[in-house]
Tab-separated table of C-alpha atoms in Angstrom:
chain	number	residue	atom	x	y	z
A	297	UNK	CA	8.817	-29.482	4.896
A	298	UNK	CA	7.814	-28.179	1.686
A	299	UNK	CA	8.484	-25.087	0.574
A	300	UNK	CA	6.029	-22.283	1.001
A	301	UNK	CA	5.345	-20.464	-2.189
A	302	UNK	CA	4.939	-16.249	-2.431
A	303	UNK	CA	1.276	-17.296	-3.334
A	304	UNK	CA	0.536	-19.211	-0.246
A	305	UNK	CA	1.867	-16.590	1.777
A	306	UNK	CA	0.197	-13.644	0.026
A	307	UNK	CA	-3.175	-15.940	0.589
A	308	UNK	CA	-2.455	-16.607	4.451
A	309	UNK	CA	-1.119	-12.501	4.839
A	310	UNK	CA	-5.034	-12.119	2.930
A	311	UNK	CA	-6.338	-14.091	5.795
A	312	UNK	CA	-4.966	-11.791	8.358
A	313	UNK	CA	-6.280	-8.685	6.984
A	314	UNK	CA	-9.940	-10.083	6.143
A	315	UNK	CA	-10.623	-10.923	9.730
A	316	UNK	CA	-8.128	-8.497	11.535
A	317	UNK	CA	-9.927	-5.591	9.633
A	318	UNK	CA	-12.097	-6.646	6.625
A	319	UNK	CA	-14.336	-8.434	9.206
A	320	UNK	CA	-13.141	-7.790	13.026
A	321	UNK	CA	-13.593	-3.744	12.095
A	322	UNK	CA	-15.642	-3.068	9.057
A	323	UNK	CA	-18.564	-5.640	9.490
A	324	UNK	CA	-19.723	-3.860	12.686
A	325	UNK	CA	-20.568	-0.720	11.390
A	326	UNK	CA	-23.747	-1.887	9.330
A	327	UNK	CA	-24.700	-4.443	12.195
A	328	UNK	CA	-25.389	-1.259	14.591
A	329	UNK	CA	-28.650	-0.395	13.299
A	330	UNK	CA	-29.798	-4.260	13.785
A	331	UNK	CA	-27.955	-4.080	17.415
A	332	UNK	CA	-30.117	-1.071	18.443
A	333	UNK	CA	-33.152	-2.554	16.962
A	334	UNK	CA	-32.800	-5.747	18.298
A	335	UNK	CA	-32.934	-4.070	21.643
A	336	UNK	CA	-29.085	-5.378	22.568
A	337	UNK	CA	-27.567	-1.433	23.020
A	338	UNK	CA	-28.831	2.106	22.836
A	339	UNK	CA	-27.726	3.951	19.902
A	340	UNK	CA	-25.173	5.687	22.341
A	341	UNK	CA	-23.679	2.511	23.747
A	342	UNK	CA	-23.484	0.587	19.996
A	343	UNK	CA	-21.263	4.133	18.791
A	344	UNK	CA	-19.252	3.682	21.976
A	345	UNK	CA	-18.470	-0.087	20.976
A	346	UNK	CA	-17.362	0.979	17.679
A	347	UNK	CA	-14.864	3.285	19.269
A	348	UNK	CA	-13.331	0.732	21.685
A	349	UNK	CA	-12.578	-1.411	18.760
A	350	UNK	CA	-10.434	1.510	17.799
A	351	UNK	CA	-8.510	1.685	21.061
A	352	UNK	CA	-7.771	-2.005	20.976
A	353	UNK	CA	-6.291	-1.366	17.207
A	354	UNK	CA	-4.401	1.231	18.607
A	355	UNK	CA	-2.896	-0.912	21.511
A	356	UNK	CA	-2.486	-3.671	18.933
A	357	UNK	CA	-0.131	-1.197	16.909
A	358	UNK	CA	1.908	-0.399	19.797
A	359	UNK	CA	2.101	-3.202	21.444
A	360	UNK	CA	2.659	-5.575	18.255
A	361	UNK	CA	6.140	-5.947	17.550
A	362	UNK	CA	7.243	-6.150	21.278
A	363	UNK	CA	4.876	-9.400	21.784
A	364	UNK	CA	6.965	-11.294	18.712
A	365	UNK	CA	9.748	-10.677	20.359
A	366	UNK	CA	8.739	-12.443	23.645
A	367	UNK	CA	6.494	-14.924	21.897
A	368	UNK	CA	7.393	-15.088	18.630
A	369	UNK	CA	5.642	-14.623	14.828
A	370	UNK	CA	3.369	-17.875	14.480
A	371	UNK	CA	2.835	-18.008	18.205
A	372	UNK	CA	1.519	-14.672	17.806
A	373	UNK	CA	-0.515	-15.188	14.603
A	374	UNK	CA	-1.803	-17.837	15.452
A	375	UNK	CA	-3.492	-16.195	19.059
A	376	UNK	CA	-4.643	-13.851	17.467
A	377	UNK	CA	-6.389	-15.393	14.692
A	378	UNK	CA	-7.888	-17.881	17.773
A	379	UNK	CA	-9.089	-14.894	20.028
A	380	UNK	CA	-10.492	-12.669	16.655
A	381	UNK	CA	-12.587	-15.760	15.907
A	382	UNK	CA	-13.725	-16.059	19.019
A	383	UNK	CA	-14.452	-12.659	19.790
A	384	UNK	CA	-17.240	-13.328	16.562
A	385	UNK	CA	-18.709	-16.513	18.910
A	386	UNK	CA	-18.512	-14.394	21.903
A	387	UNK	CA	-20.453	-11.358	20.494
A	388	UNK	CA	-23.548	-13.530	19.568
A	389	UNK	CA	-24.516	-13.422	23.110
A	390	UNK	CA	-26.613	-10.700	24.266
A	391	UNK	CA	-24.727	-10.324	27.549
A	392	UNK	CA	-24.683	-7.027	27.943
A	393	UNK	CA	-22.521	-3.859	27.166
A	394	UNK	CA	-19.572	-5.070	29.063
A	395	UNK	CA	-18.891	-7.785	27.652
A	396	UNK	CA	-19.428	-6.585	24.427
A	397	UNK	CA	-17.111	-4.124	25.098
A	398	UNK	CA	-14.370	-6.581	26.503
A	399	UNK	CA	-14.451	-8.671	23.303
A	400	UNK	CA	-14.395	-5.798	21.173
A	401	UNK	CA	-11.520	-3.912	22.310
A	402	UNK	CA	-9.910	-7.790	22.484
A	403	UNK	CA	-10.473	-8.312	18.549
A	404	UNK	CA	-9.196	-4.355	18.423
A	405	UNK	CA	-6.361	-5.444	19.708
A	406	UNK	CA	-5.946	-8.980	17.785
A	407	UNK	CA	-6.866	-7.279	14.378
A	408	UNK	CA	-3.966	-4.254	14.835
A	409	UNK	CA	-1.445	-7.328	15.477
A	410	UNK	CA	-2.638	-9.263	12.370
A	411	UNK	CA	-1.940	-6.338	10.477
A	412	UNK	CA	1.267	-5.566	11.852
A	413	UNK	CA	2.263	-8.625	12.084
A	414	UNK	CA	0.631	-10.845	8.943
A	415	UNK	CA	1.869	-8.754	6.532
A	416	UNK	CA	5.635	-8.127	7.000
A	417	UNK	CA	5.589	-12.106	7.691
A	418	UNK	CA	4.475	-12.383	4.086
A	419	UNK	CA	6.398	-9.794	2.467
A	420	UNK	CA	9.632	-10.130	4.656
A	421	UNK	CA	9.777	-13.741	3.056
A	422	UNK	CA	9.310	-13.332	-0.658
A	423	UNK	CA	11.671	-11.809	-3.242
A	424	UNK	CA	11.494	-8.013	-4.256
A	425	UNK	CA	10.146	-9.302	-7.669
A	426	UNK	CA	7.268	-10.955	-5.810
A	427	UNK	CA	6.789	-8.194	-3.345
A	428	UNK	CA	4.239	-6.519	-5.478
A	429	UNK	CA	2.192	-9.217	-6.203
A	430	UNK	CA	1.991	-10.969	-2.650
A	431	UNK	CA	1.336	-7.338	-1.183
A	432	UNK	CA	-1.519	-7.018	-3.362
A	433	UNK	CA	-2.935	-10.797	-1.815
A	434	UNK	CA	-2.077	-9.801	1.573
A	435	UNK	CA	-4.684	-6.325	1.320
A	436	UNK	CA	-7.204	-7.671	-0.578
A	437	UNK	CA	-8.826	-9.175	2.496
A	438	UNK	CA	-9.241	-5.801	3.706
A	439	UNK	CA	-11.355	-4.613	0.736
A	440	UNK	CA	-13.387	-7.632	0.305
A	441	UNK	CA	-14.031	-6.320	4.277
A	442	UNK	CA	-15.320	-3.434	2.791
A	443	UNK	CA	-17.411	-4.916	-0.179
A	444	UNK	CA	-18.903	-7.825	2.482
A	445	UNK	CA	-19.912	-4.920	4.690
A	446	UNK	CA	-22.329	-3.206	2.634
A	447	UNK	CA	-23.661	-6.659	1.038
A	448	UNK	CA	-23.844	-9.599	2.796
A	449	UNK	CA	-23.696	-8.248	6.749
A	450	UNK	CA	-26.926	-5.987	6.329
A	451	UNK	CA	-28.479	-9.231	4.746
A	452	UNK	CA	-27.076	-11.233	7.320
A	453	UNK	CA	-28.643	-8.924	9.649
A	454	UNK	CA	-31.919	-9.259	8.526
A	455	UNK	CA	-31.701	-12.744	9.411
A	456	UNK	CA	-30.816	-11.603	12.942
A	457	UNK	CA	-27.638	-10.523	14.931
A	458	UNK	CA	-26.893	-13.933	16.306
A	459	UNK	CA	-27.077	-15.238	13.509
A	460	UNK	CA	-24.712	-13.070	11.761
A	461	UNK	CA	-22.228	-13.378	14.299
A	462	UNK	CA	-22.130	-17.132	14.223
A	463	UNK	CA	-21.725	-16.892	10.927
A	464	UNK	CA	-18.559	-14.150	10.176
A	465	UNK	CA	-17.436	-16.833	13.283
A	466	UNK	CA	-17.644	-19.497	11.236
A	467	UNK	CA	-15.920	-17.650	8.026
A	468	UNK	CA	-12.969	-16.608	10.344
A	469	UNK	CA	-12.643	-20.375	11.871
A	470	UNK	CA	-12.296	-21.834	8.761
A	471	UNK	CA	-9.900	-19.518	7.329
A	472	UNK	CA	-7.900	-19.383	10.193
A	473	UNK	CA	-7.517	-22.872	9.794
A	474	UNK	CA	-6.468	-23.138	6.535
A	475	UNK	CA	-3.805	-20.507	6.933
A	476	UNK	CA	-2.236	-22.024	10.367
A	477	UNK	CA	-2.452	-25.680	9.133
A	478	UNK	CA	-1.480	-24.588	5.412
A	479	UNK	CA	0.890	-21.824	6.004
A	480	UNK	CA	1.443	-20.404	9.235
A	481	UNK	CA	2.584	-23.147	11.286
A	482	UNK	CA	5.692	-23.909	8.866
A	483	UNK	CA	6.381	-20.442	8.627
A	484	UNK	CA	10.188	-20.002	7.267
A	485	UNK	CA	12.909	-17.686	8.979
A	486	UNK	CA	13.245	-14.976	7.551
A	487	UNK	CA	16.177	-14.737	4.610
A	488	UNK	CA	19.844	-13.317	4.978
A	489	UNK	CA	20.007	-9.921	4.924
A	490	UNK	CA	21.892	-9.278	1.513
A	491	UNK	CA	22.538	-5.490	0.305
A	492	UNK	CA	21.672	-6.742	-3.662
A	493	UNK	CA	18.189	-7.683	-2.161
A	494	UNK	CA	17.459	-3.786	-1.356
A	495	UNK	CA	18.368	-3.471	1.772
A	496	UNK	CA	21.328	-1.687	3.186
A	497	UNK	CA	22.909	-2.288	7.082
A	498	UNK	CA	22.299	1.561	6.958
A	499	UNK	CA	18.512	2.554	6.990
A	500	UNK	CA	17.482	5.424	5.147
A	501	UNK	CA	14.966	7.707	7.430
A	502	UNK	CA	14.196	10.325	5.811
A	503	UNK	CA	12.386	8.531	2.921
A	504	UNK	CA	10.880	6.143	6.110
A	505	UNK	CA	9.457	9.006	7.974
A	506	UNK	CA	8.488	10.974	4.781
A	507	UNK	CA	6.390	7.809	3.993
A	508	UNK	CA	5.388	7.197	7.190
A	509	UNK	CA	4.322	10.761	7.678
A	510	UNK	CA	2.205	10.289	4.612
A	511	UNK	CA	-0.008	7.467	5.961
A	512	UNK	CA	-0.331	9.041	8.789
A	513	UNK	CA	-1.905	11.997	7.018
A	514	UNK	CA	-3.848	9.432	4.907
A	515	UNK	CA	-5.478	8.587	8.368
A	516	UNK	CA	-6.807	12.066	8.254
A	517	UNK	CA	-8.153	12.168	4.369
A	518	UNK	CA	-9.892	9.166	5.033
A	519	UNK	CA	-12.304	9.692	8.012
A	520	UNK	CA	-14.879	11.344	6.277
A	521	UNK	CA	-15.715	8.703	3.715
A	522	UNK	CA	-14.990	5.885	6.183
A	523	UNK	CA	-17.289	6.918	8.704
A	524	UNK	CA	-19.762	9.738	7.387
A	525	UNK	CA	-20.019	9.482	3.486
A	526	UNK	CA	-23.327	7.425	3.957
A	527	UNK	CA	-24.917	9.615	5.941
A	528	UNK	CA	-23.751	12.504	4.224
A	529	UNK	CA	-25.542	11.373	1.298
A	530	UNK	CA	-28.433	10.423	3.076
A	531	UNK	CA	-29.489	13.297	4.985
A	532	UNK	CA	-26.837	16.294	4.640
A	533	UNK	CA	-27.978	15.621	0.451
A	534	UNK	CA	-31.377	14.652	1.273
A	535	UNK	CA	-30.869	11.348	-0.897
A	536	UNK	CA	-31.856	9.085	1.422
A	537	UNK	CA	-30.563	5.772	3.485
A	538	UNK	CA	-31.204	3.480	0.442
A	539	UNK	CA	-29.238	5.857	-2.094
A	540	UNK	CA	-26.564	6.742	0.851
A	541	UNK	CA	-26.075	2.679	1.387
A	542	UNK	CA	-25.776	2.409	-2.391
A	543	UNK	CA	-22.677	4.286	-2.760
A	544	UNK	CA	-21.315	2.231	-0.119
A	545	UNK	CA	-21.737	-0.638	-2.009
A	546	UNK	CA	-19.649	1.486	-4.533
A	547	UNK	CA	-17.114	2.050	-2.281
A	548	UNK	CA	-17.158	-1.719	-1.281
A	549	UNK	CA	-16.274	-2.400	-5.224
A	550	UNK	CA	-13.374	0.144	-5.372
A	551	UNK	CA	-11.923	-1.381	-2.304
A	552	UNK	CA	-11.908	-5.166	-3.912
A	553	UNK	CA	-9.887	-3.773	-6.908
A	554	UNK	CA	-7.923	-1.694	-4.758
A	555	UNK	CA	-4.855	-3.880	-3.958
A	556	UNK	CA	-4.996	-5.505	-6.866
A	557	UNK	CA	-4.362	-1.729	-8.637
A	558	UNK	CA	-1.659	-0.867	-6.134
A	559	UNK	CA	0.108	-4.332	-7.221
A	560	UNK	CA	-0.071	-3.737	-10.873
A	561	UNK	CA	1.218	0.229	-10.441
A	562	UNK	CA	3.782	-0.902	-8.094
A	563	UNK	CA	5.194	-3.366	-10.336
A	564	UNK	CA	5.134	-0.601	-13.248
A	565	UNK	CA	6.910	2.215	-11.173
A	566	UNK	CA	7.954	0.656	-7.648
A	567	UNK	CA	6.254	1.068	-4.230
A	568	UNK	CA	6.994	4.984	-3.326
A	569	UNK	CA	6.102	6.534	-6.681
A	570	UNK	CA	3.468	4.498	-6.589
A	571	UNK	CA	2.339	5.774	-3.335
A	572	UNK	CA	2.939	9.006	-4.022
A	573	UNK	CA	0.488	8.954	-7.240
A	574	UNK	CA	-2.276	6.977	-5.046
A	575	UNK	CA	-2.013	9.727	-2.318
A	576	UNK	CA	-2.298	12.461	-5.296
A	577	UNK	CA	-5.608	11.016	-6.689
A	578	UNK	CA	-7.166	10.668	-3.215
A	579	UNK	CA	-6.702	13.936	-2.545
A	580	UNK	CA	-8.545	14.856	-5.544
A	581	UNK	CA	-11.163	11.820	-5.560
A	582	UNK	CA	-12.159	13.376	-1.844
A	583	UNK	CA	-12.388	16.900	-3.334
A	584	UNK	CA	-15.107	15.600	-5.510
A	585	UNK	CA	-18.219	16.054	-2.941
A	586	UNK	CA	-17.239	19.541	-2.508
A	587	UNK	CA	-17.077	20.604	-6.172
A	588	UNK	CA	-20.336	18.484	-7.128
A	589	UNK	CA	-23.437	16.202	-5.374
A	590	UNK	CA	-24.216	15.086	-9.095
A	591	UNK	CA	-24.303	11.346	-9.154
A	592	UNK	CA	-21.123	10.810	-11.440
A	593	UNK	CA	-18.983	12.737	-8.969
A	594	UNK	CA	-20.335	10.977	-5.747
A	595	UNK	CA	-20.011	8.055	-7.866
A	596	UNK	CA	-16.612	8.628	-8.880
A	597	UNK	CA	-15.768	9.514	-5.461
A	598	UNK	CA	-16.875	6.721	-3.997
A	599	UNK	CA	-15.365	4.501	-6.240
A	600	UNK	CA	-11.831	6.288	-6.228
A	601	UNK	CA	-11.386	6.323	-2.424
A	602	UNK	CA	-12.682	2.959	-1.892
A	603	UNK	CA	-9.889	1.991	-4.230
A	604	UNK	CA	-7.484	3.604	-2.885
A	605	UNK	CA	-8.199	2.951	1.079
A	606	UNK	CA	-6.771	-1.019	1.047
A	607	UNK	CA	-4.180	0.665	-2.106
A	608	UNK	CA	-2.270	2.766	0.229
A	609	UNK	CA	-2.262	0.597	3.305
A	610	UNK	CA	-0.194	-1.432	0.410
A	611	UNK	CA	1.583	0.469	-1.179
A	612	UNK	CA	2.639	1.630	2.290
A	613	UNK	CA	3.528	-1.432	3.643
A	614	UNK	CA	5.228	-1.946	0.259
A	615	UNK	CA	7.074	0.848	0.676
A	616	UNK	CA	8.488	0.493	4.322
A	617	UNK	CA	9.726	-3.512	2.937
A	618	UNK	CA	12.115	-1.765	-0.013
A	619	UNK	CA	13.380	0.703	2.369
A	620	UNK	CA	14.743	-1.576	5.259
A	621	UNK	CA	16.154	-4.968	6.051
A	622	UNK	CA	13.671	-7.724	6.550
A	623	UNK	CA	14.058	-7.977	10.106
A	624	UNK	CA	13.387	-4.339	10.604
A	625	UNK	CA	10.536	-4.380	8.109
A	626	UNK	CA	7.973	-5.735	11.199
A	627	UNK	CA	9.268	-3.387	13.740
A	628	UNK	CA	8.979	-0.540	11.154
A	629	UNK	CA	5.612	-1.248	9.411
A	630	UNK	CA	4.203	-1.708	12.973
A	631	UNK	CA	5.710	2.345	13.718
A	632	UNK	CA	3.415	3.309	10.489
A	633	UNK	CA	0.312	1.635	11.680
A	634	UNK	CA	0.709	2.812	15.104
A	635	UNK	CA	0.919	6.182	13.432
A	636	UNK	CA	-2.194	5.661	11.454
A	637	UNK	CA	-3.489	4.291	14.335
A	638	UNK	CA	-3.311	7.593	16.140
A	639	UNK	CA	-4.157	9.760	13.722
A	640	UNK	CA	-7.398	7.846	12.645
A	641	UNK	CA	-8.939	7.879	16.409
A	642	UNK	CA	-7.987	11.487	17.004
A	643	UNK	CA	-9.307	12.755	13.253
A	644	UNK	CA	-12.410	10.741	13.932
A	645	UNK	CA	-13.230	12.093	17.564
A	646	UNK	CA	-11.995	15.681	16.402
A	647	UNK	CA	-14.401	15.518	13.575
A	648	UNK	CA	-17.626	14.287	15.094
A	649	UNK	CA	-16.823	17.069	17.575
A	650	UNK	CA	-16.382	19.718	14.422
A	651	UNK	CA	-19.575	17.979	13.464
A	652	UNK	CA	-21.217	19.045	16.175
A	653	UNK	CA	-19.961	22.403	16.008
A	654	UNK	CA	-20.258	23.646	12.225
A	655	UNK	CA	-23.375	21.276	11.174
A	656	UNK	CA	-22.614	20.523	8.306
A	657	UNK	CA	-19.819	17.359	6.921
A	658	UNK	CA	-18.288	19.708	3.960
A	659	UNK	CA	-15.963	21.134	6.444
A	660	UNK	CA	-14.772	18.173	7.403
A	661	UNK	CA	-13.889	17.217	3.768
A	662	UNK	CA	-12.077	20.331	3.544
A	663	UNK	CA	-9.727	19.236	6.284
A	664	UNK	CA	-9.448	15.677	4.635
A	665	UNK	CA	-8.370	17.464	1.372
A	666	UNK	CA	-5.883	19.460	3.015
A	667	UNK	CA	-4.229	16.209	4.802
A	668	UNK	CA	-4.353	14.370	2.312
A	669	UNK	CA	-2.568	17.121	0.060
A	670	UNK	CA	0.390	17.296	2.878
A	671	UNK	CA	0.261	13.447	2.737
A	672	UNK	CA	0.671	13.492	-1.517
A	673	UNK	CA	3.812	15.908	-0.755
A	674	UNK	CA	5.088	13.946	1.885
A	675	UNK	CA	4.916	10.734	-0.239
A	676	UNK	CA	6.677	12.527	-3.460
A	677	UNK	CA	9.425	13.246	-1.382
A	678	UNK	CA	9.749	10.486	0.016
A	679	UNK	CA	9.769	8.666	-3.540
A	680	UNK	CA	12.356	11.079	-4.642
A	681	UNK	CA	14.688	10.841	-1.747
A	682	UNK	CA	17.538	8.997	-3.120
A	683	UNK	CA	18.201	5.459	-0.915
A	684	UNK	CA	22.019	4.746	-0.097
């Protein structure tokens, strides 16, 4: 068997995260609007498909680490890249809520375990000094996601829903392909633990729950850009869909370059500092709306947290790998997604509630500000916590 280089890896850990989230997540969002159209759901029924995918992610987080230990890594990367792809064949079909609904919350679940899963198997096999590049490989699939989603899926949809589903099906199968037959299926054991590589018998959790603790927060900060910045902009602004749907496509940008910032601060300063400085300009990129609606601040904002959405899933996940031993790093990164998990489905329902209740979004970016301020702190300390 040959060996399997840290840029191989990276590219098959990319693979996860493009369809687990970048596609399996993020392209359904613009397709609702064609869904409803098309006739296929009621505007109530398409929102309540978007949530289920978020209850499969979260039983994909919790559920993640437990199934490689009864089936093991490739069996269960490679399932889940099978049943992700063919949740995209499945939802074609206009066979009713139901079954939408089934194969949602399936790819939910499939696209949490990718995550957890795909990217530890990456970074878990590389060397610290290629930890920074591979991590940035690995999350780029999530913000190319991001950019597809507000480019080529509302084109796509034009076309017709079918038709876009058959093709984000046929993008998945052939990736999925490439990174079982290329990478996946050979996948090495995991190294000896050695303390010079970073990792000590002895874990250190403070610094893992202070970093922890901070993406969960992040979970908070993020919800109202993720899910209400367009229409914020569109009708809270007055600006319109078309303006609204062209910041998107500014966000979409800042999430492409997004990992590969993280990678290139990480390497300059290490994972946690890192982290801690991403967290720091969120907080102030999502202050932005609130201090200004003038197009360079919306612009800025939109750039700035797109960029730094994919950059602290990893410089997270980058984070968790220097703190523990690379058999632990799976278990571990799998306790900070379920934590994001958790936090993003109960900001998100707690919001459209407050929503509903104060009329207006800027309250809700208040509340994003504020958690992502407790995440920045949490993240600093975390970075300054001295490892055994």
């Amino acid at each position: 068997m040959n060996r399997i280089s840290a840029h191989q890896l990276g590219l098959a850990g990319g693979v996860c995260t493009l369809i687990g989230i970048g596609m399996a997540r993020f392209a359904y969002t613009p397709l609702i609007p064609a869904l409803v159209e098309a006739g296929w759901f009621s505007p109530h029924d398409a929102a309540y498909l978007g949530a289920i995918n978020l209850l499969g992610y979260l039983i994909g987080a919790a559920t993640a680490h437990r199934a490689t230990l009864v089936f093991g890594v490739r069996a269960v990367l490679g399932a889940c890249l099978a049943i992700t792809a063919m949740s995209f064949y499945a939802c074609a079909l206009d066979a009713g809520v139901y079954w939408y609904g089934f194969w949602r919350l399936a790819c939910g679940v499939t696209g949490a375990m990718l995550v957890v899963v795909g990217a530890p198997a990456a970074l878990s096999r590389v060397s610290i000094a290629e930890r920074a590049g591979t991590s940035a490989r690995v999350f780029t699939g999530i913000g190319l996601g991001v950019m597809a989603s507000g480019t080529l899926v509302p084109w796509l949809a034009d076309i017709g829903v079918a038709a876009t589903w058959i093709a984000l099906a046929l993008v998945a199968t052939a990736l999925s392909a490439w990174a079982w037959f290329a990478v996946l299926r050979d996948l090495p054991p995991l190294p000896a633990t050695d303390s010079r590589d970073g990792a000590s018998t002895r874990l250190p959790w403070l610094a893992l729950w202070l970093v922890i603790g901070a993406y969960g927060l992040d979970a908070i900060g993020f919800v109202p850009h993720t899910l209400f910045w367009v229409d914020y902009i569109a009708r809270e602004l007055g600006q319109g869909l078309a303006t609204g749907s062209g910041y998107w496509v500014v966000f979409g940008v800042g999430a492409m370059c997004g990992p590969i910032v993280a990678g290139m601060l990480a390497a300059r300063v290490n994972f946690r500092p890192a982290l801690a400085i991403a967290l720091t300009i969120k907080t102030a990129a999502v202050s932005l709306p609130l201090i200004s609606s003038h197009v360079l601040s919306l612009g800025a904002s939109s750039f700035l947290v797109g960029l730094l959405v994919p950059a602290t899933v990893t410089l997270t996940s980058g984070s968790v790998a220097s703190l523990c031993t690379p058999e632990r790093q799976q278990q571990l990164w799998g306790w900070a997604t379920l934590a994001f998990a958790l936090a993003q489905a109960a900001s998100a329902y707690g919001m459209s509630w407050g929503y509903e209740q104060f009329g207006s979004y800027r309250p809700l970016f208040v509340i994003a500000v504020i958690a992502l301020a407790a995440a920045a702190a949490s993240a600093v300390g975390g970075a300054v916590r001295r490892v055994p």
